[in-house]
Tab-separated table of C-alpha atoms in Angstrom:
chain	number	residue	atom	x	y	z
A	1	UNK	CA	-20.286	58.858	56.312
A	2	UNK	CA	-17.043	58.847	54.505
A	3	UNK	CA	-13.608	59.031	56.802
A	4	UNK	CA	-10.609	59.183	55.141
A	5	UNK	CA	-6.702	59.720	56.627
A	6	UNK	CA	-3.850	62.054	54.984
A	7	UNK	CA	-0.075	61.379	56.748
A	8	UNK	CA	1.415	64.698	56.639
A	9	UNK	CA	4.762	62.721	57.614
A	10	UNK	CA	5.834	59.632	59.466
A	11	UNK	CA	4.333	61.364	62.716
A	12	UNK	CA	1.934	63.251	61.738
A	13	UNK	CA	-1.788	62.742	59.644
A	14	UNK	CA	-5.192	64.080	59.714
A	15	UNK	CA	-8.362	62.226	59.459
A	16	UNK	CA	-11.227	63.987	58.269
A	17	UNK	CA	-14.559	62.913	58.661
A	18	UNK	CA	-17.717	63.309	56.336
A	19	UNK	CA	-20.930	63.296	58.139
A	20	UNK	CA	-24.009	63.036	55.926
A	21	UNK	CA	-27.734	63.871	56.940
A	22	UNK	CA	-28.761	60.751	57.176
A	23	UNK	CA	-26.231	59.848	59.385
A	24	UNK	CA	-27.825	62.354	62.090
A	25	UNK	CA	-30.944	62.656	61.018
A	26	UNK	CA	-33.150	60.193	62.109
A	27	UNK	CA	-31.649	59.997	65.378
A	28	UNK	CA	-32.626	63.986	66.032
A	29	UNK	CA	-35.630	63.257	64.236
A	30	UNK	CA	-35.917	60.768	66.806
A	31	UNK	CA	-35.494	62.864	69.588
A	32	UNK	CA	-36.826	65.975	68.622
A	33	UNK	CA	-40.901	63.927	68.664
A	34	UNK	CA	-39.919	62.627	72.023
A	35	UNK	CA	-39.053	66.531	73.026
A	36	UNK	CA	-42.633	67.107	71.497
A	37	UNK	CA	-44.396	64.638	73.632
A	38	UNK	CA	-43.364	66.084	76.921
A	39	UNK	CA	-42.377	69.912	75.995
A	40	UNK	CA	-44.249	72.391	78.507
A	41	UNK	CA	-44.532	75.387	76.593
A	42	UNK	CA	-47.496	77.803	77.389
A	43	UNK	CA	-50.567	78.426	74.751
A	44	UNK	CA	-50.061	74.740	73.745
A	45	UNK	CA	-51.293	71.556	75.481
A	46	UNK	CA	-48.849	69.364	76.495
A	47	UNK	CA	-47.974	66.668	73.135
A	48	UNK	CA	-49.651	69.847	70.512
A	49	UNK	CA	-47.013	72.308	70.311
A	50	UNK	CA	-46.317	72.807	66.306
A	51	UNK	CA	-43.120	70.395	65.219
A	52	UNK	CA	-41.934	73.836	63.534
A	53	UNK	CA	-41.703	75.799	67.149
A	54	UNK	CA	-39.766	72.195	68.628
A	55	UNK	CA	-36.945	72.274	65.969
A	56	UNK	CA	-36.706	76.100	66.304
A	57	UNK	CA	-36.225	75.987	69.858
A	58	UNK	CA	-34.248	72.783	69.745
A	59	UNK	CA	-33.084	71.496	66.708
A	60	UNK	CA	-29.504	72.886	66.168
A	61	UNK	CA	-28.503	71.718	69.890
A	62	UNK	CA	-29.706	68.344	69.659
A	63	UNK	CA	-28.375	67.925	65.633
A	64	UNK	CA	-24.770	69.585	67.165
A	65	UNK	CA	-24.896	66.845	70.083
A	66	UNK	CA	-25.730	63.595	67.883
A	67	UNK	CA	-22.495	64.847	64.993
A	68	UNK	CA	-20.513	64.932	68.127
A	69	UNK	CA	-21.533	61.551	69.516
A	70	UNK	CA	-21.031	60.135	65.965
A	71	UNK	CA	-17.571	61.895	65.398
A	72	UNK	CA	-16.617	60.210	68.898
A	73	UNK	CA	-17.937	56.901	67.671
A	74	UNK	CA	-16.567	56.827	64.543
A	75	UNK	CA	-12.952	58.225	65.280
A	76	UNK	CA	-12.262	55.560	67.773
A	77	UNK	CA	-13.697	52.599	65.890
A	78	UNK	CA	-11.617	54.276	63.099
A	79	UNK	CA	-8.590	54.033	64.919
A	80	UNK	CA	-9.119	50.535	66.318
A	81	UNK	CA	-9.856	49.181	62.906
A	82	UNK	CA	-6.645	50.809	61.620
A	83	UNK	CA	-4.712	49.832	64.392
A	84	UNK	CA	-3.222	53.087	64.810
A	85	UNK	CA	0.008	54.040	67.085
A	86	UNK	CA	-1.084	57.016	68.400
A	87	UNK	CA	0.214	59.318	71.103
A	88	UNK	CA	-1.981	61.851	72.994
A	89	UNK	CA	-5.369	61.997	71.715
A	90	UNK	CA	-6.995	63.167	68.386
A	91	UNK	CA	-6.676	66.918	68.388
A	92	UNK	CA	-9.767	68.629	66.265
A	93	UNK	CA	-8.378	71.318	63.852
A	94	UNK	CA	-9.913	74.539	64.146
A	95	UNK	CA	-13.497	75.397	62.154
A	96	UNK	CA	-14.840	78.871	63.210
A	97	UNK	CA	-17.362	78.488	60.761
A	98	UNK	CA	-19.104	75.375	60.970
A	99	UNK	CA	-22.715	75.791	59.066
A	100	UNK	CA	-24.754	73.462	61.605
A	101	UNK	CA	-27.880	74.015	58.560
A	102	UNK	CA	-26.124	72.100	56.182
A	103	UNK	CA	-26.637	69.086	55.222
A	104	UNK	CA	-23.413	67.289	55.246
A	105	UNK	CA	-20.522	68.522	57.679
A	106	UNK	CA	-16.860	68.013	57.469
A	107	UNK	CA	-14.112	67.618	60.640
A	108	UNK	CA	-10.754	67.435	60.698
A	109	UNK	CA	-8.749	65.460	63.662
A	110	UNK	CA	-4.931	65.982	63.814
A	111	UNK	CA	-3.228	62.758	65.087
A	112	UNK	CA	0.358	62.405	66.554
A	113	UNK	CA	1.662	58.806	65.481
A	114	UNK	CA	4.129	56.970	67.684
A	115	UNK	CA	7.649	56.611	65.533
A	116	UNK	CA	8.946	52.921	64.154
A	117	UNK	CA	11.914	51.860	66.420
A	118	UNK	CA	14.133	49.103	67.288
A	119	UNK	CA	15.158	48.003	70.681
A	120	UNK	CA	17.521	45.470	71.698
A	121	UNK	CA	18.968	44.649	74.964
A	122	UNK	CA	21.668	41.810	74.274
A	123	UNK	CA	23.968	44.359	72.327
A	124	UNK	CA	23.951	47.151	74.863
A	125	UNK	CA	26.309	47.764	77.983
A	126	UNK	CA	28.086	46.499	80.081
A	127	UNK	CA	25.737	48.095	82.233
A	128	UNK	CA	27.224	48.411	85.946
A	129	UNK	CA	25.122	46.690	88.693
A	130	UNK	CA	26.480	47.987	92.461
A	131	UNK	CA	26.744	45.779	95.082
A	132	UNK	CA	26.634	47.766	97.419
A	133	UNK	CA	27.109	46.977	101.191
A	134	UNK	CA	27.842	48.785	104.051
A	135	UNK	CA	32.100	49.897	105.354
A	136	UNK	CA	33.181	49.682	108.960
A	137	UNK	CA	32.196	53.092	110.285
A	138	UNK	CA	28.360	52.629	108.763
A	139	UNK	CA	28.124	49.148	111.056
A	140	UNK	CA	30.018	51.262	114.260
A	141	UNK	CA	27.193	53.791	113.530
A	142	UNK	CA	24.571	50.902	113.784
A	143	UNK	CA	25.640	48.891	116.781
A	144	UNK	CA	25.962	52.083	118.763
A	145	UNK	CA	22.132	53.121	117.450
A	146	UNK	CA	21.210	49.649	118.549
A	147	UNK	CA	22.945	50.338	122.104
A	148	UNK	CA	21.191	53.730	122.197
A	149	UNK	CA	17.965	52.488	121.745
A	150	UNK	CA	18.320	49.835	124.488
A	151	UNK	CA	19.844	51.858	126.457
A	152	UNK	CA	18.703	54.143	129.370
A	153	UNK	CA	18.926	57.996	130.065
A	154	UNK	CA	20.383	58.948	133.522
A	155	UNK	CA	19.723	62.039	135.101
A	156	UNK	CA	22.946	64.417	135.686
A	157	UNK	CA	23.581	67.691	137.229
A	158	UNK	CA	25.509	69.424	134.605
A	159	UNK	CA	25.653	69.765	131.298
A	160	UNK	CA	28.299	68.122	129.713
A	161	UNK	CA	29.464	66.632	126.104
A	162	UNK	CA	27.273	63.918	124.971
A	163	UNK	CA	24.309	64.862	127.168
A	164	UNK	CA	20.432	65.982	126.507
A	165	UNK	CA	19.212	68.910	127.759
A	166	UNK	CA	15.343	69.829	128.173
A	167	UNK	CA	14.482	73.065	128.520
A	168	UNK	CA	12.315	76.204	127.546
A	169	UNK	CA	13.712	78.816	124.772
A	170	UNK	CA	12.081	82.646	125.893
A	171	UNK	CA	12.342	86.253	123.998
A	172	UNK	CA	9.612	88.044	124.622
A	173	UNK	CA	9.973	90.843	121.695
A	174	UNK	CA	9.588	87.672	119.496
A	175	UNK	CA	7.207	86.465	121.229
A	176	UNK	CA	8.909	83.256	121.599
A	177	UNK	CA	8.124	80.631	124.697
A	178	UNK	CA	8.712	76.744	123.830
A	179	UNK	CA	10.107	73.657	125.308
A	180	UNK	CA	12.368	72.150	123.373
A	181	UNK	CA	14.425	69.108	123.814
A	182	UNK	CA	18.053	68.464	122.385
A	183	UNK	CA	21.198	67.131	122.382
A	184	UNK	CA	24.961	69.288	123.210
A	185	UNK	CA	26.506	68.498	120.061
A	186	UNK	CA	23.265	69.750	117.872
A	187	UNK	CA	24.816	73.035	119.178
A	188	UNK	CA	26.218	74.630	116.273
A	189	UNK	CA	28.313	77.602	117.416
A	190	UNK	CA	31.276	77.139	119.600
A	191	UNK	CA	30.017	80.491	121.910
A	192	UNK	CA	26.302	78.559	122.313
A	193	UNK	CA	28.308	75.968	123.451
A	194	UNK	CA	30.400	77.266	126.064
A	195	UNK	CA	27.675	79.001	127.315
A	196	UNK	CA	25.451	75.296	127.996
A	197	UNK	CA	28.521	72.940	129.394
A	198	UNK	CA	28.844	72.782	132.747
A	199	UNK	CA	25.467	74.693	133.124
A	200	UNK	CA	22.704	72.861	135.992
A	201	UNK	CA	19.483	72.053	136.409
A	202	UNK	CA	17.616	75.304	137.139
A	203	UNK	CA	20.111	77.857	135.527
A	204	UNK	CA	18.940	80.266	132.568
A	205	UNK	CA	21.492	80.404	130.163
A	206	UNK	CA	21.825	82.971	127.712
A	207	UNK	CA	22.184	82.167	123.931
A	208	UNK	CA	22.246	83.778	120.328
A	209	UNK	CA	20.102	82.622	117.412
A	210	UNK	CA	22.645	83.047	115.203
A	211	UNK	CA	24.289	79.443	114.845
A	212	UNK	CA	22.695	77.870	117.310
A	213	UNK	CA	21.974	75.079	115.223
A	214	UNK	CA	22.957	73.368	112.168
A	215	UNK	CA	19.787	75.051	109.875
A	216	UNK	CA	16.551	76.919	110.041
A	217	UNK	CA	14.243	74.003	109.979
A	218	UNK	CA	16.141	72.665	113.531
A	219	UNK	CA	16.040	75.960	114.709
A	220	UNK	CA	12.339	76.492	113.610
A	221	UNK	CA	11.824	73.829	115.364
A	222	UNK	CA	13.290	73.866	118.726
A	223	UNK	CA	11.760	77.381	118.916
A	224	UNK	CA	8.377	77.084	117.807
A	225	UNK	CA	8.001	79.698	114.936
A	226	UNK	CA	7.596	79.828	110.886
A	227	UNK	CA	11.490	78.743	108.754
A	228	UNK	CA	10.654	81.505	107.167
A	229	UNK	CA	11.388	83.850	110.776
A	230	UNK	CA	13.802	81.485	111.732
A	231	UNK	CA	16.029	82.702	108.710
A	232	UNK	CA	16.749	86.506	109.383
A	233	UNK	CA	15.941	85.684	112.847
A	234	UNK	CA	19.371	87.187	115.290
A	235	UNK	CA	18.209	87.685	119.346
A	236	UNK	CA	19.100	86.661	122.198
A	237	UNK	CA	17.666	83.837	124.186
A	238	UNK	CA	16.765	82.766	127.295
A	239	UNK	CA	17.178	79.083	127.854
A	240	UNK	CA	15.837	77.623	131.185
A	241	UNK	CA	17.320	74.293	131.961
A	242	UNK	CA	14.727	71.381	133.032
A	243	UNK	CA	16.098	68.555	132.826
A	244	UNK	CA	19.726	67.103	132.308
A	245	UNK	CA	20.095	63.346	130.698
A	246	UNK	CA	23.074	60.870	129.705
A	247	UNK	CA	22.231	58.516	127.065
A	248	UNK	CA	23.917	55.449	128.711
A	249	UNK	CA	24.052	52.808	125.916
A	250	UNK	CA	23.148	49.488	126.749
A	251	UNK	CA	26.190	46.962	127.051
A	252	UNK	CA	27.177	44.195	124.490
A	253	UNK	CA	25.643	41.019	125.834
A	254	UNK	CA	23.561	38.603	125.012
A	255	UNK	CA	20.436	40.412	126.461
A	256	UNK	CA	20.843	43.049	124.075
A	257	UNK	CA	22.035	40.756	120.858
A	258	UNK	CA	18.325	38.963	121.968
A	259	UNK	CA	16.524	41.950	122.064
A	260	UNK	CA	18.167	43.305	118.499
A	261	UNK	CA	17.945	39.881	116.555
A	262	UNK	CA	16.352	36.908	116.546
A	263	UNK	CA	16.596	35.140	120.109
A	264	UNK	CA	20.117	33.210	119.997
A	265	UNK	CA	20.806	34.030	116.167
A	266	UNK	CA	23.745	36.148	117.796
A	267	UNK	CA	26.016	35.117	120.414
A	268	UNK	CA	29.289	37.792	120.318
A	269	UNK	CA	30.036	41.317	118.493
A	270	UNK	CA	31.524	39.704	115.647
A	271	UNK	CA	28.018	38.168	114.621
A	272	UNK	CA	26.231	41.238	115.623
A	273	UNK	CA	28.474	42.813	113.061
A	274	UNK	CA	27.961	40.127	110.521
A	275	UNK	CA	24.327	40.245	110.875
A	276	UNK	CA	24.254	44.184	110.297
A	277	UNK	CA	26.711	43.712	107.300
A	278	UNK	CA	24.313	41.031	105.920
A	279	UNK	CA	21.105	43.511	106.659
A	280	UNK	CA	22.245	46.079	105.261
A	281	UNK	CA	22.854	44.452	101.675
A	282	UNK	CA	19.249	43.286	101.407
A	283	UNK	CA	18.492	46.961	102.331
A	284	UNK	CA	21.635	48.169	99.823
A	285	UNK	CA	19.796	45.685	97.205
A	286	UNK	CA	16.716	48.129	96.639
A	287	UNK	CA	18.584	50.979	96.133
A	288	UNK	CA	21.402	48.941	93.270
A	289	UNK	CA	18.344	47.350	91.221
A	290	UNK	CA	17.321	51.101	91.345
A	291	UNK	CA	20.639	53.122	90.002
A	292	UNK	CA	20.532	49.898	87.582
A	293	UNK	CA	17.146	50.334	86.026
A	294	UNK	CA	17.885	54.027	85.931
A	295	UNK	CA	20.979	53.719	84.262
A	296	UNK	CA	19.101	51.026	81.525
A	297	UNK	CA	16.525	53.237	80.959
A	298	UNK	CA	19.451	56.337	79.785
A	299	UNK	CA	21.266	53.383	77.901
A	300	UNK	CA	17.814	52.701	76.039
A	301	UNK	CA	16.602	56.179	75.105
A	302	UNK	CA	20.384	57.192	74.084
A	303	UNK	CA	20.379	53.954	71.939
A	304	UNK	CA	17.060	54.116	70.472
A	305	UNK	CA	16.864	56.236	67.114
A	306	UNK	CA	13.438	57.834	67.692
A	307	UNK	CA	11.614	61.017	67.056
A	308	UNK	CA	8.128	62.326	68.314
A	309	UNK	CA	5.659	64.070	66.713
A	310	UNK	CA	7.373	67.518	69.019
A	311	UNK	CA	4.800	69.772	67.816
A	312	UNK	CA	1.779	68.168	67.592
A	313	UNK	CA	2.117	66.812	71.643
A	314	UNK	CA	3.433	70.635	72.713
A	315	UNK	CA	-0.213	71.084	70.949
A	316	UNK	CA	-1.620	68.237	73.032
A	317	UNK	CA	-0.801	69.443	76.589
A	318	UNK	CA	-2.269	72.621	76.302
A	319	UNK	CA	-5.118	71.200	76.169
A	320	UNK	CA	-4.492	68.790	79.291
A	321	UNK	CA	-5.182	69.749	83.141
A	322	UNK	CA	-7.636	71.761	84.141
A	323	UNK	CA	-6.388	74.731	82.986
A	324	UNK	CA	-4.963	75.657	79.864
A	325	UNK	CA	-1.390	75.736	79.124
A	326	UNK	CA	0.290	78.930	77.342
A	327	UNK	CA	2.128	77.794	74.409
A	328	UNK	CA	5.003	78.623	75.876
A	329	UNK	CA	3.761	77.008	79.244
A	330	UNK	CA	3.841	73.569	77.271
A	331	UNK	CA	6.423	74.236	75.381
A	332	UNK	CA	8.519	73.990	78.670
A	333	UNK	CA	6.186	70.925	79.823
A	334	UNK	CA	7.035	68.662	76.816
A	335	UNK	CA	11.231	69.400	77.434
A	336	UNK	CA	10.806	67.990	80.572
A	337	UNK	CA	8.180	65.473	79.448
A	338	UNK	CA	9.961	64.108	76.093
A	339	UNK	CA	12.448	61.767	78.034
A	340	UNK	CA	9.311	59.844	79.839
A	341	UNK	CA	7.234	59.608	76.843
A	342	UNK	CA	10.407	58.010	74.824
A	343	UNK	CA	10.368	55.177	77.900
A	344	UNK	CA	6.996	54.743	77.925
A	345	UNK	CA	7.532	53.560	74.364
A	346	UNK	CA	10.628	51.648	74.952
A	347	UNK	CA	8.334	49.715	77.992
A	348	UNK	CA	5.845	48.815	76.204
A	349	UNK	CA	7.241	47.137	73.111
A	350	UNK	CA	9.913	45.458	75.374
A	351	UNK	CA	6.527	44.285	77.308
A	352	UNK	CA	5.091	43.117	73.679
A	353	UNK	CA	7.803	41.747	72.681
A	354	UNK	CA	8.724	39.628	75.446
A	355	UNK	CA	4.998	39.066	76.692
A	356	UNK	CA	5.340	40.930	79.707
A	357	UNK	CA	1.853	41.748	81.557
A	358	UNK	CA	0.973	42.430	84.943
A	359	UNK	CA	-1.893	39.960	86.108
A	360	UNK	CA	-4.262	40.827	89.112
A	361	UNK	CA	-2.396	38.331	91.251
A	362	UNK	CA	1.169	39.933	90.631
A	363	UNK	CA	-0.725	43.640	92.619
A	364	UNK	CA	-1.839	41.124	95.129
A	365	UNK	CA	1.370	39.699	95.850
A	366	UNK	CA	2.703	43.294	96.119
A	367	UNK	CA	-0.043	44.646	98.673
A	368	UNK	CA	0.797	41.771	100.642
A	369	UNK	CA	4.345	42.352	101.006
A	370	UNK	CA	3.614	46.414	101.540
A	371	UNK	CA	1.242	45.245	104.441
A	372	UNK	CA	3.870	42.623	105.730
A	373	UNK	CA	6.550	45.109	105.983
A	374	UNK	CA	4.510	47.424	107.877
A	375	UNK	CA	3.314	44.649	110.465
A	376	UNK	CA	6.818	43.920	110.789
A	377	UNK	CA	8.168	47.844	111.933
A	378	UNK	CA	5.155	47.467	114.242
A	379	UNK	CA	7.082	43.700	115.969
A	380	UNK	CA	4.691	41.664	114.310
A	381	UNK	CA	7.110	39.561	112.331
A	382	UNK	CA	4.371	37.194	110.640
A	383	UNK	CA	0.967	38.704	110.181
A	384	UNK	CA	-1.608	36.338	109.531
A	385	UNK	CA	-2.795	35.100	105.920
A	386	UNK	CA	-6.272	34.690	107.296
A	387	UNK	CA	-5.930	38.365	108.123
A	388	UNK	CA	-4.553	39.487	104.833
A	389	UNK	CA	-7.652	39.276	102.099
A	390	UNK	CA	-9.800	41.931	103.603
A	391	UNK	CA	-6.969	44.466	103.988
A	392	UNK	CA	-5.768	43.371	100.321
A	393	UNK	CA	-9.545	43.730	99.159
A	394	UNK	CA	-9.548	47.146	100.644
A	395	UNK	CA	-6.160	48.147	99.180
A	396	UNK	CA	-7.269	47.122	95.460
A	397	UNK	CA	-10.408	49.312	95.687
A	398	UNK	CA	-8.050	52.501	95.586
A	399	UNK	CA	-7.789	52.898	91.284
A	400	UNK	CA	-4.577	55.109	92.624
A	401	UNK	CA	-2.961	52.396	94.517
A	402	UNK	CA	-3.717	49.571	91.851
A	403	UNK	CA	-1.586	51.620	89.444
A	404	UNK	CA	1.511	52.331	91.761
A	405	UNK	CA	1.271	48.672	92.667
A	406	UNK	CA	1.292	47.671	88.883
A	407	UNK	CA	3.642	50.289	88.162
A	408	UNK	CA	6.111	48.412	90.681
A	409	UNK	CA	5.536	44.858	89.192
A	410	UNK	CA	6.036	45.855	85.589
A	411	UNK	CA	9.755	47.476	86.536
A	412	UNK	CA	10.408	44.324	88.339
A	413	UNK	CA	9.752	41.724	85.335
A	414	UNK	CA	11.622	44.771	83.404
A	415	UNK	CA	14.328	44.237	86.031
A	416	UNK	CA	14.144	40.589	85.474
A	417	UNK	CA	14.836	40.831	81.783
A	418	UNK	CA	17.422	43.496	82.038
A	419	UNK	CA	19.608	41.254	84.474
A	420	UNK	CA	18.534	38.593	81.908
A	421	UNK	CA	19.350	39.429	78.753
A	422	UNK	CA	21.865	43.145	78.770
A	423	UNK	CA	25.631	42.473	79.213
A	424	UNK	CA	26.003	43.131	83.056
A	425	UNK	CA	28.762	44.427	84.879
A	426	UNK	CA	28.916	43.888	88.916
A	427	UNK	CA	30.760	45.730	91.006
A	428	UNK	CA	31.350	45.824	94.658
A	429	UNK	CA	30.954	49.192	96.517
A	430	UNK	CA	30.681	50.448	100.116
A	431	UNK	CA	27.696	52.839	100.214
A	432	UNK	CA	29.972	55.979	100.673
A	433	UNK	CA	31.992	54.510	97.512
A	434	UNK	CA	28.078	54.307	95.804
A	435	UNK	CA	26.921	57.743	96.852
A	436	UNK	CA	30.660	59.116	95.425
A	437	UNK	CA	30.104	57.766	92.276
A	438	UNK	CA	26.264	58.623	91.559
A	439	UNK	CA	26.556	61.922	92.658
A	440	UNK	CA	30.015	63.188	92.823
C-alpha cells in the first residue's frame, strides 16, 4: 500500500491511496474458505461446493468490503500519524469506474485543513462587562408580586378594576364553550371593558373577539380553540360570570418578610428592598457574563485573520443528516454555519494553549448545582449530599446531557480567562438601561 498527500492550497489536499493485492488478498482469501465450509448451496454437500462457484458468487462483495475496511484503517492512522488539522471528514472523490478485477486499486480522499491563526486576548477590547441590577419600579414590581402571592382573593359582587373574573366564554356557530379565568385589565379593548365593570355574579355579558385581549395566543387560550382560528376569528360572545375575586395583597409585616426571606433576615421595607436589589444582581450576573462572552466571541472572530476551506465544507454538509442537502441547500447551511465553526477554532486553541480541559468532576459539580437549584424552587433549600450520587449517576448516563454539562464548564473556565486576561470595561446598568443598549 502506498498513500501519498497533494495540498491543493493552504486548505485544501487530497490523499490518495494505493491498495495492492496483497494487501486484500489473503484476508478474502481468508474468508472466502470459511464461506466454503458452511455455504448451503444445492447439488453440493455442505464443505464440497467448487472454490470457482464460491468466488463467483462471492468474491467481488467480500474483496469490495475488505478495500473499504483497509481504506478506513489506513486513512485515519494516516491522519493521526501526520497530525493533520482537519475539518469535517475525508470526502472520497468521485470514481464511476472502479475495476473491482484489478489487481491494485487507487482512491482519492479530499480533505478540508483547518487555517494557521493567531489569537490573543491581552491586546483586544476594552470589552464592556454590565453590571447590571435592577431600578426602582423593577423592585415595586417585586414586593407587590411578593404581596400577591401571600395574599388572599376575596369574593366581590361586581366587577370592578383590579379584580378576577371566572367565567364561561359561549358562541355556538363556533362551536365555542370554555371556562376561562382572567383578570379586568387583560381586557384589551376599551368597549370589552365597559361591558365587564360593574357586571355581577350570574350576569351574561356580551363581548367581541376583536380586541378582547392583548394577542391570539391569550385569546386562544381563554377560549379554547387553535391560534390559528383565534386570528381571523370576529363574533360575538357570551360570557357567563361565575365567580368575582379581589386579589387583596398581603400587608408589609414581619409575617410576610418571614415567609419571603429567610426567618428574621428582614425586619422593615427598606431591607425587603435591599434584599430584592441584592437578588436580583446574582440573577442580573448570569445574564452580564452572558452579553460578555457573546460580545468576546464577535471581538475574537472579527480579530482573527482566518479563512476556511468554504467549498470543500459546503461539500461536506451535503453529505451530513439524514438526508441529503441540495447544493444550494448547504450552500445556505454553511452562511449560517461559518461564524460557529470559526469559534470552535478560536475555543479550542485558547483551550490548548492555556490547558483548559473539562475533567469528569467539573460535569459533576454542574449536575449538582442543576439538581440543587431545582430542590430549592421546590422549598427544599439544602438537599442532601447523601442523596445526590444516585441522581448525579443517573444524570451522567444521558451522552446528551454530559455534553451540555461540559459545554457549560468549558465557557465558564473561557469566562474565567476572558475576565482574566482581555482589557475589561465595567459598567453599571439598570436592566431597562441593559435591554436599551443590547437591543435598541
Amino acid at each position: 500500500m502506498n498513500i501519498t498527500r497533494e495540498d491543493k492550497d493552504q486548505l485544501n489536499s487530497v490523499v490518495k491511496i494505493n491498495i495492492e493485492k496483497n494487501d486484500y488478498s489473503p484476508k478474502v482469501e481468508k474468508i472466502l474458505k470459511d464461506y466454503r465450509k458452511t455455504a448451503n448451496i444445492p447439488g453440493f454437500r455442505k464443505g464440497m461446493v467448487p472454490m470457482g462457484m464460491i468466488k463467483k458468487q462471492y468474491g467481488q462483495a467480500v474483496r469490495v468490503d475488505e478495500v473499504n475496511k483497509i481504506l478506513e484503517d489506513s486513512l485515519t492512522k494516516y491522519l493521526t500519524e501526520e497530525n493533520l488539522d482537519i475539518l469535517g471528514n475525508p470526502l472520497p472523490k468521485a470514481q464511476d469506474n472502479i475495476d473491482w478485477e484489478a489487481d491494485d486499486l487507487v482512491f482519492e480522499f479530499e480533505l478540508g485543513l483547518a487555517p494557521k491563526f493567531e489569537v490573543t486576548l491581552d491586546d483586544a477590547g476594552p470589552v464592556t462587562y454590565y453590571n447590571i441590577s435592577a431600578d426602582e419600579e423593577m423592585i415595586d414590581n417585586q414586593l407587590k408580586t411578593i404581596q400577591r402571592q401571600y395574599g388572599k382573593l376575596v369574593t366581590q359582587d361586581e366587577v370592578k378594576e383590579g379584580f378576577t373574573v371566572l367565567g364561561t366564554f359561549h358562541n355556538e356557530e363556533e362551536g365555542i364553550e370554555n371556562e376561562a379565568t382572567f383578570k379586568v385589565e387583560d381586557i384589551d379593548g376599551k368597549t370589552n371593558k365597559k361591558e365587564l365593570l360593574g357586571a355581577k355574579v350570574g350576569d351574561q355579558v356580551t363581548l367581541k373577539s376583536n380586541k378582547l385581549f392583548k394577542d391570539d395566543e391569550t385569546l386562544a387560550r381563554h377560549l379554547g380553540i387553535q391560534e390559528e382560528k383565534a386570528k381571523d376569528l370576529k363574533v360575538e360572545l357570551s360570557f357567563t360570570i361565575k365567580e368575582i375575586n379581589e386579589q387583596v395583597l398581603a400587608e408589609l409585616n414581619q409575617e410576610l418578610f418571614d415567609k419571603a426571606f429567610e426567618k428574621g433576615e428582614v425586619t422593615s421595607e427598606k431591607e425587603a428592598r435591599e434584599k430584592i436589589a441584592e437578588q436580583s444582581k446574582d440573577t442580573f450576573k448570569q445574564q452580564g457574563d452572558q452579553q460578555f462572552f457573546n460580545d468576546v466571541t464577535e471581538h475574537l472572530i472579527e480579530k482573527a485573520d482566518m479563512e476556511l476551506p468554504a467549498e470543500f465544507l459546503t461539500k461536506w454538509l451535503q453529505t451530513q443528516g439524514e438526508k441529503a442537502m441540495t447544493p444550494e441547500e448547504a450552500i445556505a447551511e454553511y452562511g449560517k454555519s461559518e461564524k460557529g465553526i470559526k469559534y470552535q477554532l478560536i475555543e479550542a486553541k485558547l483551550a490548548k494553549e492555556n490547558d483548559i480541559k473539562v475533567e469528569v468532576e467539573d460535569v459533576k459539580e454542574v449536575a449538582k448545582e442543576k439538581i440543587r437549584m431545582q430542590m430549592r424552587q421546590f422549598g427544599q433549600m439544602d438537599f442532601p449530599e447523601d442523596q445526590m450520587d444516585g441522581i448525579v449517576q443517573n444524570l451522567m448516563s444521558n451522552q446528551e446531557q454530559v455534553r451540555q454539562f461540559s459545554e457549560e464548564v468549558m465557557v465558564q473556565k473561557l469566562l474565567q480567562l476572558y475576565k482574566e486576561k482581555m482589557k475589561v470595561e465595567e459598567k453599571d446598568v439598570t436592566y431597562k438601561e441593559f435591554v436599551d443598549t443590547i437591543y435598541k
